PDB file of C-alpha atoms in Angstrom:
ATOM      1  CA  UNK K 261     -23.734 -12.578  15.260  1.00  0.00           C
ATOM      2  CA  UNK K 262     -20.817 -10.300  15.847  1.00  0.00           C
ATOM      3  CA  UNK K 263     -17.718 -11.160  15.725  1.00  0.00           C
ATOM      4  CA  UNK K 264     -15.007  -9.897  18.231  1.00  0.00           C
ATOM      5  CA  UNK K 265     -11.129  -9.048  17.328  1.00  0.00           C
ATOM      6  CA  UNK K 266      -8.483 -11.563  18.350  1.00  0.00           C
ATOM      7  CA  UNK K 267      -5.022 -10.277  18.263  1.00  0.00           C
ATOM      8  CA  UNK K 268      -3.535 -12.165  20.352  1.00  0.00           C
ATOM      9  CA  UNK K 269      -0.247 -10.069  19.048  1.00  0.00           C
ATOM     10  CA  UNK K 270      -1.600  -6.695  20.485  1.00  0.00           C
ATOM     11  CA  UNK K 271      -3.479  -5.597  24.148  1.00  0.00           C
ATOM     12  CA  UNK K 272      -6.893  -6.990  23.663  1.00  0.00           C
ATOM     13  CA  UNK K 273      -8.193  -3.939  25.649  1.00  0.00           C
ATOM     14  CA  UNK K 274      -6.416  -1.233  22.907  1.00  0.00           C
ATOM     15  CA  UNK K 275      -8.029  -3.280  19.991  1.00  0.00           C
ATOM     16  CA  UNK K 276     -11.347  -3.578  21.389  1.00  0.00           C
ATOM     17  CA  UNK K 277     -11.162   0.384  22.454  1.00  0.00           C
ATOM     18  CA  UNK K 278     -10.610   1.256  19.053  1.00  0.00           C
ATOM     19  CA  UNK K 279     -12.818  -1.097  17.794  1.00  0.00           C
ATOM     20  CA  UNK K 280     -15.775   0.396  19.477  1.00  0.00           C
ATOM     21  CA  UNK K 281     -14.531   4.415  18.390  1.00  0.00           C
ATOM     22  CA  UNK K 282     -14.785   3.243  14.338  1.00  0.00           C
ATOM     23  CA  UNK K 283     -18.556   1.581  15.325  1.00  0.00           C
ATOM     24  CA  UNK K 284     -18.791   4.915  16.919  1.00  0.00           C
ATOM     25  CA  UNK K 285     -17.701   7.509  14.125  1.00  0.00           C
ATOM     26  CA  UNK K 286     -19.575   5.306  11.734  1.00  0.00           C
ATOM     27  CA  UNK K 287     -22.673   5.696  13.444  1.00  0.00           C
ATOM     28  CA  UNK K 288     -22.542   9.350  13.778  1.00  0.00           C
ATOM     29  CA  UNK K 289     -21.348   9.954   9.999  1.00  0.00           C
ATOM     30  CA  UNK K 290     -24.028   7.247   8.773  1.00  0.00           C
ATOM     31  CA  UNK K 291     -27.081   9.748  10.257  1.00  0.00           C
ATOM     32  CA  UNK K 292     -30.612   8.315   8.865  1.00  0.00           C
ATOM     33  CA  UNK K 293     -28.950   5.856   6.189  1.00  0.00           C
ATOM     34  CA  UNK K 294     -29.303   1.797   7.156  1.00  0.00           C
ATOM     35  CA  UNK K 295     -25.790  -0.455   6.959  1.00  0.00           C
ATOM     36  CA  UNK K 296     -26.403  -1.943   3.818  1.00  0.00           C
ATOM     37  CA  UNK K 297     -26.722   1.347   2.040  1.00  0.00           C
ATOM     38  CA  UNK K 298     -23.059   1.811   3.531  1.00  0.00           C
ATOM     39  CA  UNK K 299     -19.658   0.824   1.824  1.00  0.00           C
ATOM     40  CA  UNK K 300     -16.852   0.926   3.640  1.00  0.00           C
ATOM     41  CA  UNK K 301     -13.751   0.472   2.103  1.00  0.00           C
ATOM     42  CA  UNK K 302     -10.595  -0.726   5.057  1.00  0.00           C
ATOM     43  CA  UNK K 303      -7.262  -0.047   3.898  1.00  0.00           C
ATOM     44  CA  UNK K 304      -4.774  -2.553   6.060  1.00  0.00           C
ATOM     45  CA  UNK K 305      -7.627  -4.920   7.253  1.00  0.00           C
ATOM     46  CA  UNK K 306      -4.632  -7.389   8.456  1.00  0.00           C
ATOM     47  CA  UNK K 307      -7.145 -10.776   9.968  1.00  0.00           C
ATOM     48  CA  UNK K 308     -10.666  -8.958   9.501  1.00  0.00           C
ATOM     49  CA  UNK K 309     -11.111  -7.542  13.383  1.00  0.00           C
ATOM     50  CA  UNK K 310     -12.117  -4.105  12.042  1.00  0.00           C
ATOM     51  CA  UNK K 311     -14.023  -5.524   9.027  1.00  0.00           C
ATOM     52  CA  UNK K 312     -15.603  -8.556  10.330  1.00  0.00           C
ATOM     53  CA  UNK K 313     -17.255  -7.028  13.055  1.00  0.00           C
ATOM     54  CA  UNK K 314     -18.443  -4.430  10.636  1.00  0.00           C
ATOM     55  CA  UNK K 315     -20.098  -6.686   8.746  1.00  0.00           C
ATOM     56  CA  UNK K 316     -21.589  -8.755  11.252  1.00  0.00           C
ATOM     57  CA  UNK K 317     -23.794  -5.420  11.263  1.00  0.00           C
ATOM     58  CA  UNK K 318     -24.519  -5.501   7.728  1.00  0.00           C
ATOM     59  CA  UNK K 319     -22.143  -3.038   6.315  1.00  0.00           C
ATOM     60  CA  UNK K 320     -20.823  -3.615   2.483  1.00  0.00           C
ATOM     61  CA  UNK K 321     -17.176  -3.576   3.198  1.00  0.00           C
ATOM     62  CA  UNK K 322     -13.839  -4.670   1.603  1.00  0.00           C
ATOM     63  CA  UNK K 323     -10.719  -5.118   3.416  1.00  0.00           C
ATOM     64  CA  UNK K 324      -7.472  -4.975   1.521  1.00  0.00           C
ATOM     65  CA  UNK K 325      -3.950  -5.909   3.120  1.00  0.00           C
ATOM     66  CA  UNK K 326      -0.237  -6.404   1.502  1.00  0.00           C
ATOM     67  CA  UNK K 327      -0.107  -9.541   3.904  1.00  0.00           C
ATOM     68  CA  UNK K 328      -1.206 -12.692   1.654  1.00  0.00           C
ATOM     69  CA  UNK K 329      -1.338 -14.992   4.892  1.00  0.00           C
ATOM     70  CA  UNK K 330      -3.796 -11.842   6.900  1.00  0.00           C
ATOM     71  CA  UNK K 331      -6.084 -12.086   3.792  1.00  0.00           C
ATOM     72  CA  UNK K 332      -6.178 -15.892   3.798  1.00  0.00           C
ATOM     73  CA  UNK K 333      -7.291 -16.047   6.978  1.00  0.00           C
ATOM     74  CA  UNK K 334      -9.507 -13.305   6.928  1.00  0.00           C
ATOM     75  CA  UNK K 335     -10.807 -14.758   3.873  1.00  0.00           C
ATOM     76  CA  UNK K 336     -11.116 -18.216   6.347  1.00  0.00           C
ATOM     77  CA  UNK K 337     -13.217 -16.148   8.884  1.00  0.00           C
ATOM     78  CA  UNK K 338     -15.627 -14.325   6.813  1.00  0.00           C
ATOM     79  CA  UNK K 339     -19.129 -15.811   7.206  1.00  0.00           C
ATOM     80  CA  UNK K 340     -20.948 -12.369   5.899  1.00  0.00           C
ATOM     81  CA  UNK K 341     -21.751 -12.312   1.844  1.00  0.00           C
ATOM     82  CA  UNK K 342     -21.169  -7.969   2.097  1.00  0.00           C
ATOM     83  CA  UNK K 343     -17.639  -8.439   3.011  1.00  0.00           C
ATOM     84  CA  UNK K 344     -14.872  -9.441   0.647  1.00  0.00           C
ATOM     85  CA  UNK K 345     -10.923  -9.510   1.165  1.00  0.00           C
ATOM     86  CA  UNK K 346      -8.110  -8.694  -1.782  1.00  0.00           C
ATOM     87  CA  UNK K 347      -4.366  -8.570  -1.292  1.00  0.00           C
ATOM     88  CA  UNK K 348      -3.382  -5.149  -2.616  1.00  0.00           C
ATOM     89  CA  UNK K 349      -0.123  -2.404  -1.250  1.00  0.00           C
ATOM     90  CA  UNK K 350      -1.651   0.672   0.266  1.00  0.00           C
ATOM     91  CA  UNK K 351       0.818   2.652  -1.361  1.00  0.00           C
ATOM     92  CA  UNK K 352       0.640   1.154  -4.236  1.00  0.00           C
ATOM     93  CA  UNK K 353      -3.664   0.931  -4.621  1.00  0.00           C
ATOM     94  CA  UNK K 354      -5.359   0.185  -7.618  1.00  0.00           C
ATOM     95  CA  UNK K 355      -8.983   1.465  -6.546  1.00  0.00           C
ATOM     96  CA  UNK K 356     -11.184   3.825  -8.509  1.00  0.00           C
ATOM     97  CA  UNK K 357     -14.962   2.975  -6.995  1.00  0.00           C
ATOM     98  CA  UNK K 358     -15.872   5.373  -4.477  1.00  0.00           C
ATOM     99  CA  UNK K 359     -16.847   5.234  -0.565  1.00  0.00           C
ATOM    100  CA  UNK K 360     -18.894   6.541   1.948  1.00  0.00           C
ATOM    101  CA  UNK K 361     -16.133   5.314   4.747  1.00  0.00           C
ATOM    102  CA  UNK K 362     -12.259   4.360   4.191  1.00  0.00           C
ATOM    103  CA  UNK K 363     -10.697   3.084   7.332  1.00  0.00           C
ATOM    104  CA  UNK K 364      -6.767   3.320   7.703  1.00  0.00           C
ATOM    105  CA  UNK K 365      -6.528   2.155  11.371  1.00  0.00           C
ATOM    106  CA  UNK K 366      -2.611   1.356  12.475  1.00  0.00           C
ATOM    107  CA  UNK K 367      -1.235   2.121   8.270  1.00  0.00           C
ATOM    108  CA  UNK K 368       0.512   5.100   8.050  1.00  0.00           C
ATOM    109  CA  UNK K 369       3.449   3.759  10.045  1.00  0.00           C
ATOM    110  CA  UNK K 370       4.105   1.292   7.983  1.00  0.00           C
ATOM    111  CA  UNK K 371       4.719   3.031   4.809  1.00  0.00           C
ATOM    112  CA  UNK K 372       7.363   4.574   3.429  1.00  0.00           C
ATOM    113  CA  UNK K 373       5.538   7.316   1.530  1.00  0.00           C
ATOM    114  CA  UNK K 374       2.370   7.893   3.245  1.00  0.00           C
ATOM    115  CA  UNK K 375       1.389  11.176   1.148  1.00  0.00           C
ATOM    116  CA  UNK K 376       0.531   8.791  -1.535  1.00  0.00           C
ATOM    117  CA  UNK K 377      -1.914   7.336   0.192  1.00  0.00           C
ATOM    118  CA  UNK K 378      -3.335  10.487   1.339  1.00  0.00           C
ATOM    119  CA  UNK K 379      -3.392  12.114  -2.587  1.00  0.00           C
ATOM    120  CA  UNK K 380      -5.320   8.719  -3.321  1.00  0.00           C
ATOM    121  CA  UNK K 381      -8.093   8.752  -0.314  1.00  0.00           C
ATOM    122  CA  UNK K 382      -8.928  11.952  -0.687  1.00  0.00           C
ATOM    123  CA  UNK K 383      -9.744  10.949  -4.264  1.00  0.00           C
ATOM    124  CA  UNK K 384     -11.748   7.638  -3.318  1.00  0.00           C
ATOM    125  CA  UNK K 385     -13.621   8.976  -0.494  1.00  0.00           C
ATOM    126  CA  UNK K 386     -16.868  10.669  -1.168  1.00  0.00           C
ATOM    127  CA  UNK K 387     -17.148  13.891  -1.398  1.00  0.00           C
ATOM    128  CA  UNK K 388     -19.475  13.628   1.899  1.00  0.00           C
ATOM    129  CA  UNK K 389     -17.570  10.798   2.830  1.00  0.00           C
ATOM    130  CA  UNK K 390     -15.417  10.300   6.021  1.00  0.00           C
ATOM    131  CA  UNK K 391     -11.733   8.806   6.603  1.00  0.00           C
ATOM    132  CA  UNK K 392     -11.113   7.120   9.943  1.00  0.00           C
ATOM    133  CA  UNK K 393      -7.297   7.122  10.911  1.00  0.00           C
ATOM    134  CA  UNK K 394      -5.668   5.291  13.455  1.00  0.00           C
ATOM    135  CA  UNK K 395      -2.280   5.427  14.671  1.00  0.00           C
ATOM    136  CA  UNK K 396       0.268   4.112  17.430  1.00  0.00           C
ATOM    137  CA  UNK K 397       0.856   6.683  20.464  1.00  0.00           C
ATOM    138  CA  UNK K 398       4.318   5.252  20.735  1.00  0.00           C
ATOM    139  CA  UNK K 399       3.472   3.823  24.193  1.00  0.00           C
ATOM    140  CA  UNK K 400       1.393   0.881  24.547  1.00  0.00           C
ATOM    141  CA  UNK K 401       2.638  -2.535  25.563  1.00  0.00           C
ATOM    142  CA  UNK K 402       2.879  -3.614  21.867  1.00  0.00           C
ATOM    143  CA  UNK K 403       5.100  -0.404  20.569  1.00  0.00           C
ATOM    144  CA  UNK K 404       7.183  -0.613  24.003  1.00  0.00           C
ATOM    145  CA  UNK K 405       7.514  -4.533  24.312  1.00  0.00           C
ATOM    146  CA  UNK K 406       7.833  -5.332  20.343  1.00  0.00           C
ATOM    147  CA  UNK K 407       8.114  -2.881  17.771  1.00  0.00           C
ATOM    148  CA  UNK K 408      10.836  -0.736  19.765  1.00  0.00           C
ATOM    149  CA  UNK K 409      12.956  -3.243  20.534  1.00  0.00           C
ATOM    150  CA  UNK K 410      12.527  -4.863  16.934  1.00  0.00           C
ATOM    151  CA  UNK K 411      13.334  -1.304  14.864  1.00  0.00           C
ATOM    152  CA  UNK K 412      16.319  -0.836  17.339  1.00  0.00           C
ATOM    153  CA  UNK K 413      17.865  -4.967  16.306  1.00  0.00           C
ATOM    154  CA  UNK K 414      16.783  -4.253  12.202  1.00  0.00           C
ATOM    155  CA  UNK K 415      18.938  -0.717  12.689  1.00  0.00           C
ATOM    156  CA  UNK K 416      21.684  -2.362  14.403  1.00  0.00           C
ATOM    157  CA  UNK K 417      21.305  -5.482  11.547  1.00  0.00           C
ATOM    158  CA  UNK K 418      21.129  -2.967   8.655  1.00  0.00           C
ATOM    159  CA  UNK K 419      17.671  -4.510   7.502  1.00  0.00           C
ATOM    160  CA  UNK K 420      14.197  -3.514   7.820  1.00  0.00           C
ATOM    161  CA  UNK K 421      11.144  -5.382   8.540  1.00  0.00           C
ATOM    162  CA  UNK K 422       8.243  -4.785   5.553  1.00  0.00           C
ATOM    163  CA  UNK K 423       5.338  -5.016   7.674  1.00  0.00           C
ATOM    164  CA  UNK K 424       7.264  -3.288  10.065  1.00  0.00           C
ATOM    165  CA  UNK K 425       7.083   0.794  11.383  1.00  0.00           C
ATOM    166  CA  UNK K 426       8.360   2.837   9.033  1.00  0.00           C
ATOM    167  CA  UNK K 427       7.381   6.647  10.268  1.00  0.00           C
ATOM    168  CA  UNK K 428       7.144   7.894  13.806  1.00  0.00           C
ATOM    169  CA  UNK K 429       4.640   9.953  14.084  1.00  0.00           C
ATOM    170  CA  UNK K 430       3.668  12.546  17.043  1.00  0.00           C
ATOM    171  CA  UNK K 431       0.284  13.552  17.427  1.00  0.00           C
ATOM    172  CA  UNK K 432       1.227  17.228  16.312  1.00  0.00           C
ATOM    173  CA  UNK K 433       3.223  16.099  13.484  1.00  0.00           C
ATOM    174  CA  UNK K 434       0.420  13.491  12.378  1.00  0.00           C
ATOM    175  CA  UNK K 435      -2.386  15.826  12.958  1.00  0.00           C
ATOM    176  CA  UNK K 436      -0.407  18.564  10.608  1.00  0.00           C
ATOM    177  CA  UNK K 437       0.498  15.831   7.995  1.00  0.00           C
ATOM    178  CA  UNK K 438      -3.512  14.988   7.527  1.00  0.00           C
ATOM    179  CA  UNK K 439      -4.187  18.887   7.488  1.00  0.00           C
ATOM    180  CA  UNK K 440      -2.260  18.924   4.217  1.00  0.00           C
ATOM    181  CA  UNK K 441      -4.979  16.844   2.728  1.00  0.00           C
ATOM    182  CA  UNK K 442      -8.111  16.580   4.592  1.00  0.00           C
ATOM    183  CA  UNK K 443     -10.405  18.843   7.037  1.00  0.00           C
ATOM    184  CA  UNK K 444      -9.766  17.186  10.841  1.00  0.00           C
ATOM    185  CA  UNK K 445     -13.444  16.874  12.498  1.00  0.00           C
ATOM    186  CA  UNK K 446     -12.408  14.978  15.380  1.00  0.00           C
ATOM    187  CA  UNK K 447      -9.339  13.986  17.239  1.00  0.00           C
ATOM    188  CA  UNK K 448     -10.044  11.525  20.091  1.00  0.00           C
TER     189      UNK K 448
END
């Protein structure tokens, strides 16, 4: 069985879209090797819809989040023995093993010091290993509707959101932030 995402906080359209380009960079980076041979390793796995449907194909996979309540119920959902769930800070991770895939899909925003997490994937990633980023354009419904109008009341209000954005980022600016520590392959 696979298992679909349901956001029902986000466009189900956007999550599904990118949904389908990690199966898709997966499969191209995976060549000749089978799914359980795989270990993916996503970093801000919020409810499971990037994980979960990852394992449904038989990918080894653990998805870490800050969010205690996003791990519980991922941790609720999961049906798949390859697939496990721990509460850990992104900027703060505690993770020596090694992967073959580390997924950072919608992160960066969110943190305060992103470098950090950069210096540390580009030391848990295998050396033929691949990192799939995500990030917000700034203008779908969910940025315009939500997170815009929330940053703009937490300025006003003097206080911040944690799970909240953190960093705008512009494609140039993102694209020459990664550069620092990774080769870019492809940009979609």
């Amino acid at each position: 069985s696979v298992i679909v995402p349901t956001n029902k906080n986000k466009d189900s359209y956007s999550e599904i879209k990118k949904l389908e380009f990690i199966v898709n960079t997966i499969n191209e980076h995976k060549g000749k090797n089978q799914a359980h041979n795989i270990n993916i390793l996503e970093i801000g796995c919020g409810k499971g819809n990037i994980c979960l449907p990852l394992a449904s194909f038989g990918y080894r996979i653990l998805g870490i989040d800050l969010d205690p309540n996003e791990i519980a119920y991922a941790n609720k959902r999961n049906q798949f023995p390859k697939a496990s769930f721990k509460i850990m800070d992104a900027e703060r991770i505690q993770i020596e093993d090694k992967w073959d895939i580390v997924i950072c899909s919608e992160v960066f925003e969110h943190l305060s010091t992103p470098e950090i997490l950069l210096m540390k994937l580009s030391k848990i990633v295998k050396p033929d290993g691949v990192v799939i980023v995500t990030i917000p354009n700034g203008y779908g419904p969910y940025e315009l509707l939500f997170e815009t109008p929330l940053r703009l009341i937490n300025k006003l209000k003097r206080t911040s959101d944690p799970y909240g954005h953190k960093q705008n980022y512009s494609f140039k600016k993102f694209s020459g932030f990664l550069d620092q520590f990774f080769s870019i392959s492809t940009i979609k």
